[in-house]
């Protein structure tokens, strides 16, 4: 099948290689010609060192590569998803399935990324979110991975499942696109916080508490937005949270470690050298929580550190000394 992957960062490249492995005709599109040139000349992506790019992978920076594609994958940072969808509209064939693999919430609208794509493209293009615990560095090396293809359109979700699935890349389907996308976007906030706790020298207890209470507040917002509670116990909820809070592949966690060690926030984001989605998700997640009237104390604490310059140690003490609570929200009701 003719496909195109828009965005030649680590994730777009790893997914392009998976599609190629499955025998599809794949073009990897770069935002800048310079990026495409580096891939062509070095035969690898600097984000995926040691993973060779086969000659059968077409490389371009020309948007018209999507013409005739049955499926187009958007793998840009979340802030560029809408603008990329907008520029594609003139060249996409009607009926093309558009797959969002980015993780985030749109800044000014608080929309999920597939809703932002839908708003640009209109109803003629089925939209799917493909998310889950999946580091590009591992998918690129064909390490067994499982993700979720979520869509309101069952046929489109199953088509994407068939397209990507192989013995090293297992794909489940789900109708709960809201739950899947919110879990994927919001866990990056918790990963930054987990890294920050590591950077401050705290231990496994701290991280376990953060991850569990983080998942509680993610699910609280996700359910308020119409997501299904069980989705947050799945691959794109707890699964993605585990991978991103515990791995050194996670740039969100690595950025958090730097901040916990005392590196100024902007400098830490810069040092990572690739998109740190948790930085943006903290602001969008907080705005969405306020809009929905949902309590998200860890997200608020992350915001205070990232955007208001508060000391993470002080913020952690404030979290620990909040008013007493039941663990389960409807206890003894
Ligand atoms: N890296 C991973 O392991 C991984 C896994 C799952 C999901 N994701 C998600 O995929 C998305 C991309 O991540 P990545 O790791 O490939 O990032 P990256 O920083 O490696 O690459 C991002 C790509 O987007 C391009 N880009 C930058 N600005 C752009 C613009 N204005 N318009 C279009 N393209 C632009 C860059 O040139 C680059 O090729 C993120 O939302 C991330 O959360 C990443």
GROMACS .gro file of C-alpha atoms and ligand atoms in nm:
model
  377
    1UNK     CA    1   0.000   0.000   0.000
    2UNK     CA    2   0.124   0.353  -0.077
    3UNK     CA    3   0.187   0.542   0.246
    4UNK     CA    4   0.366   0.855   0.364
    5UNK     CA    5   0.502   0.949   0.706
    6UNK     CA    6   0.510   1.323   0.769
    7UNK     CA    7   0.791   1.410   1.009
    8UNK     CA    8   1.133   1.249   1.000
    9UNK     CA    9   1.220   1.272   1.369
   10UNK     CA   10   1.292   0.958   1.568
   11UNK     CA   11   0.932   0.841   1.583
   12UNK     CA   12   0.835   0.909   1.221
   13UNK     CA   13   1.147   0.726   1.107
   14UNK     CA   14   1.090   0.422   1.333
   15UNK     CA   15   0.731   0.391   1.209
   16UNK     CA   16   0.837   0.433   0.847
   17UNK     CA   17   1.078   0.141   0.896
   18UNK     CA   18   0.799  -0.071   1.045
   19UNK     CA   19   0.577  -0.001   0.742
   20UNK     CA   20   0.864  -0.080   0.508
   21UNK     CA   21   0.922  -0.407   0.693
   22UNK     CA   22   0.557  -0.494   0.625
   23UNK     CA   23   0.612  -0.453   0.251
   24UNK     CA   24   0.448  -0.113   0.201
   25UNK     CA   25   0.557   0.163  -0.032
   26UNK     CA   26   0.677   0.431   0.214
   27UNK     CA   27   0.788   0.792   0.174
   28UNK     CA   28   0.937   0.970   0.474
   29UNK     CA   29   0.875   1.343   0.453
   30UNK     CA   30   1.101   1.595   0.627
   31UNK     CA   31   0.991   1.940   0.736
   32UNK     CA   32   1.320   2.082   0.613
   33UNK     CA   33   1.511   1.971   0.304
   34UNK     CA   34   1.828   1.980   0.513
   35UNK     CA   35   1.691   1.698   0.733
   36UNK     CA   36   1.610   1.487   0.430
   37UNK     CA   37   1.961   1.550   0.298
   38UNK     CA   38   2.121   1.428   0.624
   39UNK     CA   39   1.913   1.108   0.612
   40UNK     CA   40   2.010   1.052   0.247
   41UNK     CA   41   2.380   1.122   0.296
   42UNK     CA   42   2.437   0.941   0.626
   43UNK     CA   43   2.191   0.655   0.570
   44UNK     CA   44   2.061   0.691   0.927
   45UNK     CA   45   1.859   0.922   1.149
   46UNK     CA   46   2.069   1.097   1.416
   47UNK     CA   47   1.788   1.011   1.665
   48UNK     CA   48   1.822   0.640   1.582
   49UNK     CA   49   2.195   0.585   1.572
   50UNK     CA   50   2.300   0.249   1.430
   51UNK     CA   51   1.967   0.182   1.256
   52UNK     CA   52   2.034   0.183   0.880
   53UNK     CA   53   1.776   0.335   0.646
   54UNK     CA   54   1.715   0.098   0.352
   55UNK     CA   55   1.739   0.242   0.002
   56UNK     CA   56   1.378   0.142  -0.055
   57UNK     CA   57   1.270   0.416   0.189
   58UNK     CA   58   1.185   0.721  -0.023
   59UNK     CA   59   1.303   1.050   0.132
   60UNK     CA   60   1.159   1.388   0.042
   61UNK     CA   61   1.060   1.730   0.169
   62UNK     CA   62   0.791   1.768  -0.098
   63UNK     CA   63   0.436   1.761   0.043
   64UNK     CA   64   0.293   1.622  -0.281
   65UNK     CA   65   0.432   1.281  -0.177
   66UNK     CA   66   0.092   1.217  -0.011
   67UNK     CA   67  -0.086   1.204  -0.349
   68UNK     CA   68  -0.225   0.857  -0.411
   69UNK     CA   69  -0.157   0.742  -0.052
   70UNK     CA   70  -0.426   0.536   0.121
   71UNK     CA   71  -0.275   0.618   0.461
   72UNK     CA   72  -0.077   0.923   0.576
   73UNK     CA   73   0.092   0.929   0.917
   74UNK     CA   74   0.146   1.262   1.098
   75UNK     CA   75   0.456   1.237   1.317
   76UNK     CA   76   0.541   1.600   1.386
   77UNK     CA   77   0.561   1.759   1.733
   78UNK     CA   78   0.209   1.826   1.864
   79UNK     CA   79   0.240   2.203   1.805
   80UNK     CA   80   0.281   2.139   1.429
   81UNK     CA   81   0.003   1.882   1.378
   82UNK     CA   82  -0.267   2.130   1.277
   83UNK     CA   83  -0.044   2.334   1.045
   84UNK     CA   84   0.079   2.014   0.877
   85UNK     CA   85  -0.280   1.890   0.831
   86UNK     CA   86  -0.374   2.230   0.687
   87UNK     CA   87  -0.095   2.227   0.432
   88UNK     CA   88  -0.182   1.869   0.334
   89UNK     CA   89  -0.545   1.942   0.262
   90UNK     CA   90  -0.479   2.068  -0.091
   91UNK     CA   91  -0.286   1.755  -0.190
   92UNK     CA   92  -0.455   1.469   0.001
   93UNK     CA   93  -0.689   1.236  -0.187
   94UNK     CA   94  -1.038   1.230  -0.027
   95UNK     CA   95  -1.083   0.918   0.186
   96UNK     CA   96  -0.716   0.897   0.286
   97UNK     CA   97  -0.687   0.764   0.641
   98UNK     CA   98  -0.484   1.009   0.854
   99UNK     CA   99  -0.297   0.863   1.150
  100UNK     CA  100  -0.181   1.085   1.436
  101UNK     CA  101   0.114   0.943   1.628
  102UNK     CA  102   0.205   1.263   1.812
  103UNK     CA  103   0.135   1.305   2.181
  104UNK     CA  104  -0.014   1.629   2.304
  105UNK     CA  105  -0.315   1.856   2.343
  106UNK     CA  106  -0.354   2.158   2.116
  107UNK     CA  107  -0.244   2.474   2.294
  108UNK     CA  108  -0.503   2.739   2.208
  109UNK     CA  109  -0.808   2.516   2.165
  110UNK     CA  110  -0.744   2.235   2.420
  111UNK     CA  111  -0.847   1.995   2.142
  112UNK     CA  112  -0.704   1.647   2.107
  113UNK     CA  113  -0.472   1.620   1.808
  114UNK     CA  114  -0.713   1.406   1.605
  115UNK     CA  115  -0.987   1.664   1.668
  116UNK     CA  116  -0.751   1.938   1.546
  117UNK     CA  117  -0.679   1.729   1.233
  118UNK     CA  118  -1.052   1.670   1.184
  119UNK     CA  119  -1.120   2.042   1.218
  120UNK     CA  120  -0.872   2.113   0.935
  121UNK     CA  121  -0.956   1.827   0.700
  122UNK     CA  122  -1.331   1.785   0.751
  123UNK     CA  123  -1.530   1.461   0.755
  124UNK     CA  124  -1.391   1.301   0.434
  125UNK     CA  125  -1.076   1.179   0.607
  126UNK     CA  126  -1.105   0.908   0.874
  127UNK     CA  127  -0.868   0.992   1.160
  128UNK     CA  128  -0.688   0.739   1.381
  129UNK     CA  129  -0.460   0.783   1.686
  130UNK     CA  130  -0.178   0.530   1.718
  131UNK     CA  131  -0.029   0.547   2.068
  132UNK     CA  132   0.119   0.334   2.341
  133UNK     CA  133   0.441   0.255   2.527
  134UNK     CA  134   0.684   0.282   2.239
  135UNK     CA  135   1.027   0.441   2.235
  136UNK     CA  136   1.144   0.512   1.880
  137UNK     CA  137   1.491   0.385   1.977
  138UNK     CA  138   1.343   0.043   2.055
  139UNK     CA  139   1.090   0.019   1.769
  140UNK     CA  140   1.375   0.115   1.534
  141UNK     CA  141   1.571  -0.186   1.666
  142UNK     CA  142   1.266  -0.412   1.631
  143UNK     CA  143   1.226  -0.468   2.003
  144UNK     CA  144   0.880  -0.620   2.073
  145UNK     CA  145   0.629  -0.341   2.132
  146UNK     CA  146   0.249  -0.315   2.169
  147UNK     CA  147   0.038  -0.009   2.088
  148UNK     CA  148  -0.326   0.089   2.028
  149UNK     CA  149  -0.496   0.204   1.708
  150UNK     CA  150  -0.794   0.414   1.823
  151UNK     CA  151  -1.067   0.568   1.613
  152UNK     CA  152  -1.438   0.642   1.608
  153UNK     CA  153  -1.423   0.466   1.269
  154UNK     CA  154  -1.376   0.095   1.338
  155UNK     CA  155  -1.275   0.013   0.979
  156UNK     CA  156  -1.003   0.277   0.982
  157UNK     CA  157  -0.870   0.156   1.321
  158UNK     CA  158  -0.853  -0.200   1.185
  159UNK     CA  159  -0.689  -0.088   0.863
  160UNK     CA  160  -0.415   0.085   1.063
  161UNK     CA  161  -0.381  -0.225   1.283
  162UNK     CA  162  -0.324  -0.440   0.972
  163UNK     CA  163  -0.086  -0.190   0.819
  164UNK     CA  164   0.155  -0.168   1.113
  165UNK     CA  165   0.121  -0.504   1.286
  166UNK     CA  166   0.397  -0.767   1.267
  167UNK     CA  167   0.571  -1.013   1.498
  168UNK     CA  168   0.765  -0.731   1.666
  169UNK     CA  169   0.494  -0.466   1.665
  170UNK     CA  170   0.158  -0.570   1.806
  171UNK     CA  171  -0.140  -0.337   1.752
  172UNK     CA  172  -0.469  -0.347   1.944
  173UNK     CA  173  -0.775  -0.146   1.839
  174UNK     CA  174  -0.997   0.075   2.054
  175UNK     CA  175  -1.302   0.297   1.997
  176UNK     CA  176  -1.195   0.520   2.290
  177UNK     CA  177  -0.990   0.773   2.100
  178UNK     CA  178  -1.040   1.042   2.369
  179UNK     CA  179  -0.907   0.818   2.646
  180UNK     CA  180  -0.617   0.696   2.431
  181UNK     CA  181  -0.504   1.044   2.327
  182UNK     CA  182  -0.541   1.202   2.670
  183UNK     CA  183  -0.347   0.921   2.839
  184UNK     CA  184  -0.071   0.953   2.580
  185UNK     CA  185  -0.049   1.331   2.613
  186UNK     CA  186  -0.080   1.372   2.989
  187UNK     CA  187   0.162   1.099   3.097
  188UNK     CA  188   0.445   1.320   2.970
  189UNK     CA  189   0.371   1.564   3.255
  190UNK     CA  190   0.416   1.285   3.508
  191UNK     CA  191   0.736   1.171   3.333
  192UNK     CA  192   0.884   1.519   3.373
  193UNK     CA  193   0.791   1.511   3.742
  194UNK     CA  194   0.933   1.159   3.784
  195UNK     CA  195   1.260   1.276   3.628
  196UNK     CA  196   1.261   1.581   3.854
  197UNK     CA  197   1.226   1.355   4.162
  198UNK     CA  198   1.514   1.141   4.033
  199UNK     CA  199   1.720   1.456   3.976
  200UNK     CA  200   1.653   1.570   4.333
  201UNK     CA  201   1.778   1.233   4.457
  202UNK     CA  202   1.448   1.089   4.578
  203UNK     CA  203   1.374   0.719   4.552
  204UNK     CA  204   1.153   0.447   4.411
  205UNK     CA  205   0.882   0.516   4.671
  206UNK     CA  206   0.850   0.874   4.548
  207UNK     CA  207   0.827   0.767   4.187
  208UNK     CA  208   0.570   0.496   4.257
  209UNK     CA  209   0.354   0.746   4.447
  210UNK     CA  210   0.387   1.001   4.168
  211UNK     CA  211   0.303   0.755   3.893
  212UNK     CA  212   0.001   0.613   4.074
  213UNK     CA  213  -0.143   0.946   4.183
  214UNK     CA  214  -0.052   1.086   3.842
  215UNK     CA  215  -0.255   0.817   3.672
  216UNK     CA  216  -0.545   0.893   3.908
  217UNK     CA  217  -0.557   1.256   3.801
  218UNK     CA  218  -0.506   1.172   3.431
  219UNK     CA  219  -0.802   0.932   3.447
  220UNK     CA  220  -1.007   1.191   3.639
  221UNK     CA  221  -0.967   1.440   3.354
  222UNK     CA  222  -0.995   1.171   3.085
  223UNK     CA  223  -1.327   1.044   3.219
  224UNK     CA  224  -1.459   1.400   3.253
  225UNK     CA  225  -1.370   1.448   2.884
  226UNK     CA  226  -1.564   1.136   2.783
  227UNK     CA  227  -1.284   0.876   2.793
  228UNK     CA  228  -1.343   0.528   2.940
  229UNK     CA  229  -1.187   0.458   3.280
  230UNK     CA  230  -1.051   0.116   3.170
  231UNK     CA  231  -0.848   0.280   2.892
  232UNK     CA  232  -0.627   0.437   3.161
  233UNK     CA  233  -0.543   0.090   3.292
  234UNK     CA  234  -0.434  -0.008   2.939
  235UNK     CA  235  -0.136   0.038   2.710
  236UNK     CA  236  -0.189   0.409   2.652
  237UNK     CA  237  -0.256   0.474   3.021
  238UNK     CA  238  -0.051   0.285   3.275
  239UNK     CA  239   0.156   0.122   2.997
  240UNK     CA  240   0.281   0.449   2.855
  241UNK     CA  241   0.326   0.590   3.205
  242UNK     CA  242   0.556   0.302   3.304
  243UNK     CA  243   0.772   0.332   2.993
  244UNK     CA  244   0.811   0.705   3.008
  245UNK     CA  245   0.868   0.742   3.384
  246UNK     CA  246   1.128   0.468   3.411
  247UNK     CA  247   1.338   0.486   3.095
  248UNK     CA  248   1.640   0.694   2.999
  249UNK     CA  249   1.502   0.694   2.643
  250UNK     CA  250   1.231   0.931   2.770
  251UNK     CA  251   1.330   1.286   2.689
  252UNK     CA  252   1.057   1.411   2.926
  253UNK     CA  253   1.213   1.218   3.212
  254UNK     CA  254   1.565   1.328   3.112
  255UNK     CA  255   1.450   1.690   3.101
  256UNK     CA  256   1.296   1.647   3.448
  257UNK     CA  257   1.622   1.502   3.582
  258UNK     CA  258   1.809   1.813   3.467
  259UNK     CA  259   1.552   2.041   3.630
  260UNK     CA  260   1.569   1.838   3.953
  261UNK     CA  261   1.947   1.881   3.946
  262UNK     CA  262   1.903   2.257   3.932
  263UNK     CA  263   1.938   2.330   3.559
  264UNK     CA  264   1.705   2.623   3.465
  265UNK     CA  265   1.392   2.501   3.285
  266UNK     CA  266   1.456   2.663   2.945
  267UNK     CA  267   1.815   2.543   2.948
  268UNK     CA  268   1.701   2.187   3.032
  269UNK     CA  269   1.449   2.185   2.747
  270UNK     CA  270   1.720   2.312   2.512
  271UNK     CA  271   1.974   2.052   2.626
  272UNK     CA  272   1.738   1.767   2.530
  273UNK     CA  273   1.763   1.876   2.166
  274UNK     CA  274   1.427   1.732   2.053
  275UNK     CA  275   1.065   1.806   2.134
  276UNK     CA  276   0.985   1.779   2.511
  277UNK     CA  277   0.608   1.731   2.485
  278UNK     CA  278   0.557   1.721   2.864
  279UNK     CA  279   0.660   2.087   2.884
  280UNK     CA  280   0.372   2.187   2.655
  281UNK     CA  281   0.130   1.927   2.796
  282UNK     CA  282   0.173   2.074   3.145
  283UNK     CA  283   0.030   2.407   3.029
  284UNK     CA  284  -0.244   2.256   2.811
  285UNK     CA  285  -0.333   1.991   3.071
  286UNK     CA  286  -0.365   2.254   3.344
  287UNK     CA  287  -0.583   2.475   3.121
  288UNK     CA  288  -0.805   2.179   3.031
  289UNK     CA  289  -0.839   2.074   3.397
  290UNK     CA  290  -0.946   2.426   3.491
  291UNK     CA  291  -1.193   2.439   3.204
  292UNK     CA  292  -1.343   2.104   3.309
  293UNK     CA  293  -1.335   2.184   3.684
  294UNK     CA  294  -1.115   1.879   3.753
  295UNK     CA  295  -0.856   1.868   4.032
  296UNK     CA  296  -0.503   1.785   3.906
  297UNK     CA  297  -0.259   1.873   4.187
  298UNK     CA  298   0.050   1.712   4.030
  299UNK     CA  299  -0.010   1.891   3.700
  300UNK     CA  300  -0.053   2.219   3.890
  301UNK     CA  301   0.270   2.152   4.078
  302UNK     CA  302   0.452   2.080   3.751
  303UNK     CA  303   0.317   2.407   3.611
  304UNK     CA  304   0.446   2.599   3.914
  305UNK     CA  305   0.796   2.460   3.854
  306UNK     CA  306   0.804   2.485   3.474
  307UNK     CA  307   0.627   2.816   3.420
  308UNK     CA  308   0.638   3.005   3.750
  309UNK     CA  309   0.994   2.928   3.853
  310UNK     CA  310   0.900   2.759   4.183
  311UNK     CA  311   1.154   2.538   4.359
  312UNK     CA  312   1.067   2.169   4.294
  313UNK     CA  313   1.158   2.070   4.652
  314UNK     CA  314   0.914   2.324   4.794
  315UNK     CA  315   0.646   2.212   4.548
  316UNK     CA  316   0.695   1.848   4.645
  317UNK     CA  317   0.657   1.935   5.015
  318UNK     CA  318   0.335   2.120   4.934
  319UNK     CA  319   0.203   1.812   4.751
  320UNK     CA  320   0.292   1.585   5.044
  321UNK     CA  321   0.121   1.811   5.296
  322UNK     CA  322  -0.206   1.871   5.111
  323UNK     CA  323  -0.529   1.811   5.302
  324UNK     CA  324  -0.589   1.445   5.395
  325UNK     CA  325  -0.777   1.239   5.135
  326UNK     CA  326  -0.929   0.897   5.078
  327UNK     CA  327  -0.739   0.705   4.812
  328UNK     CA  328  -1.057   0.595   4.634
  329UNK     CA  329  -1.268   0.898   4.564
  330UNK     CA  330  -1.610   0.757   4.653
  331UNK     CA  331  -1.495   0.581   4.974
  332UNK     CA  332  -1.774   0.539   5.232
  333UNK     CA  333  -2.022   0.738   5.026
  334LIG     N1  334   1.036   0.950   2.003
  334LIG     C1  335   0.951   0.862   2.049
  334LIG     O1  336   0.993   0.758   2.102
  334LIG     C2  337   0.804   0.881   2.036
  334LIG     C3  338   0.719   0.773   2.059
  334LIG     C4  339   0.583   0.791   2.049
  334LIG     C5  340   0.532   0.915   2.016
  334LIG     N2  341   0.615   1.019   1.995
  334LIG     C6  342   0.556   1.148   1.959
  334LIG     O2  343   0.580   1.173   1.821
  334LIG     C7  344   0.595   1.315   1.800
  334LIG     C8  345   0.726   1.338   1.728
  334LIG     O3  346   0.829   1.291   1.813
  334LIG     P1  347   0.977   1.265   1.762
  334LIG     O4  348   1.042   1.187   1.869
  334LIG     O5  349   0.979   1.208   1.625
  334LIG     O6  350   1.031   1.416   1.763
  334LIG     P2  351   1.166   1.476   1.701
  334LIG     O7  352   1.193   1.599   1.779
  334LIG     O8  353   1.268   1.367   1.689
  334LIG     O9  354   1.121   1.514   1.552
  334LIG     C9  355   1.018   1.600   1.522
  334LIG    C10  356   1.013   1.623   1.371
  334LIG    O10  357   0.914   1.724   1.343
  334LIG    C11  358   0.970   1.820   1.255
  334LIG     N3  359   0.912   1.952   1.279
  334LIG    C12  360   0.956   2.048   1.363
  334LIG     N4  361   0.879   2.158   1.350
  334LIG    C13  362   0.787   2.131   1.256
  334LIG    C14  363   0.683   2.205   1.198
  334LIG     N5  364   0.655   2.331   1.238
  334LIG     N6  365   0.604   2.146   1.104
  334LIG    C15  366   0.628   2.017   1.066
  334LIG     N7  367   0.729   1.943   1.118
  334LIG    C16  368   0.807   1.999   1.211
  334LIG    C17  369   1.118   1.821   1.284
  334LIG    O11  370   1.186   1.871   1.173
  334LIG    C18  371   1.144   1.673   1.314
  334LIG    O12  372   1.170   1.601   1.196
  334LIG    C19  373   0.587   1.380   1.938
  334LIG    O13  374   0.456   1.427   1.960
  334LIG    C20  375   0.617   1.267   2.034
  334LIG    O14  376   0.555   1.282   2.161
  334LIG    C21  377   0.750   1.003   2.003
   0.00000   0.00000   0.00000
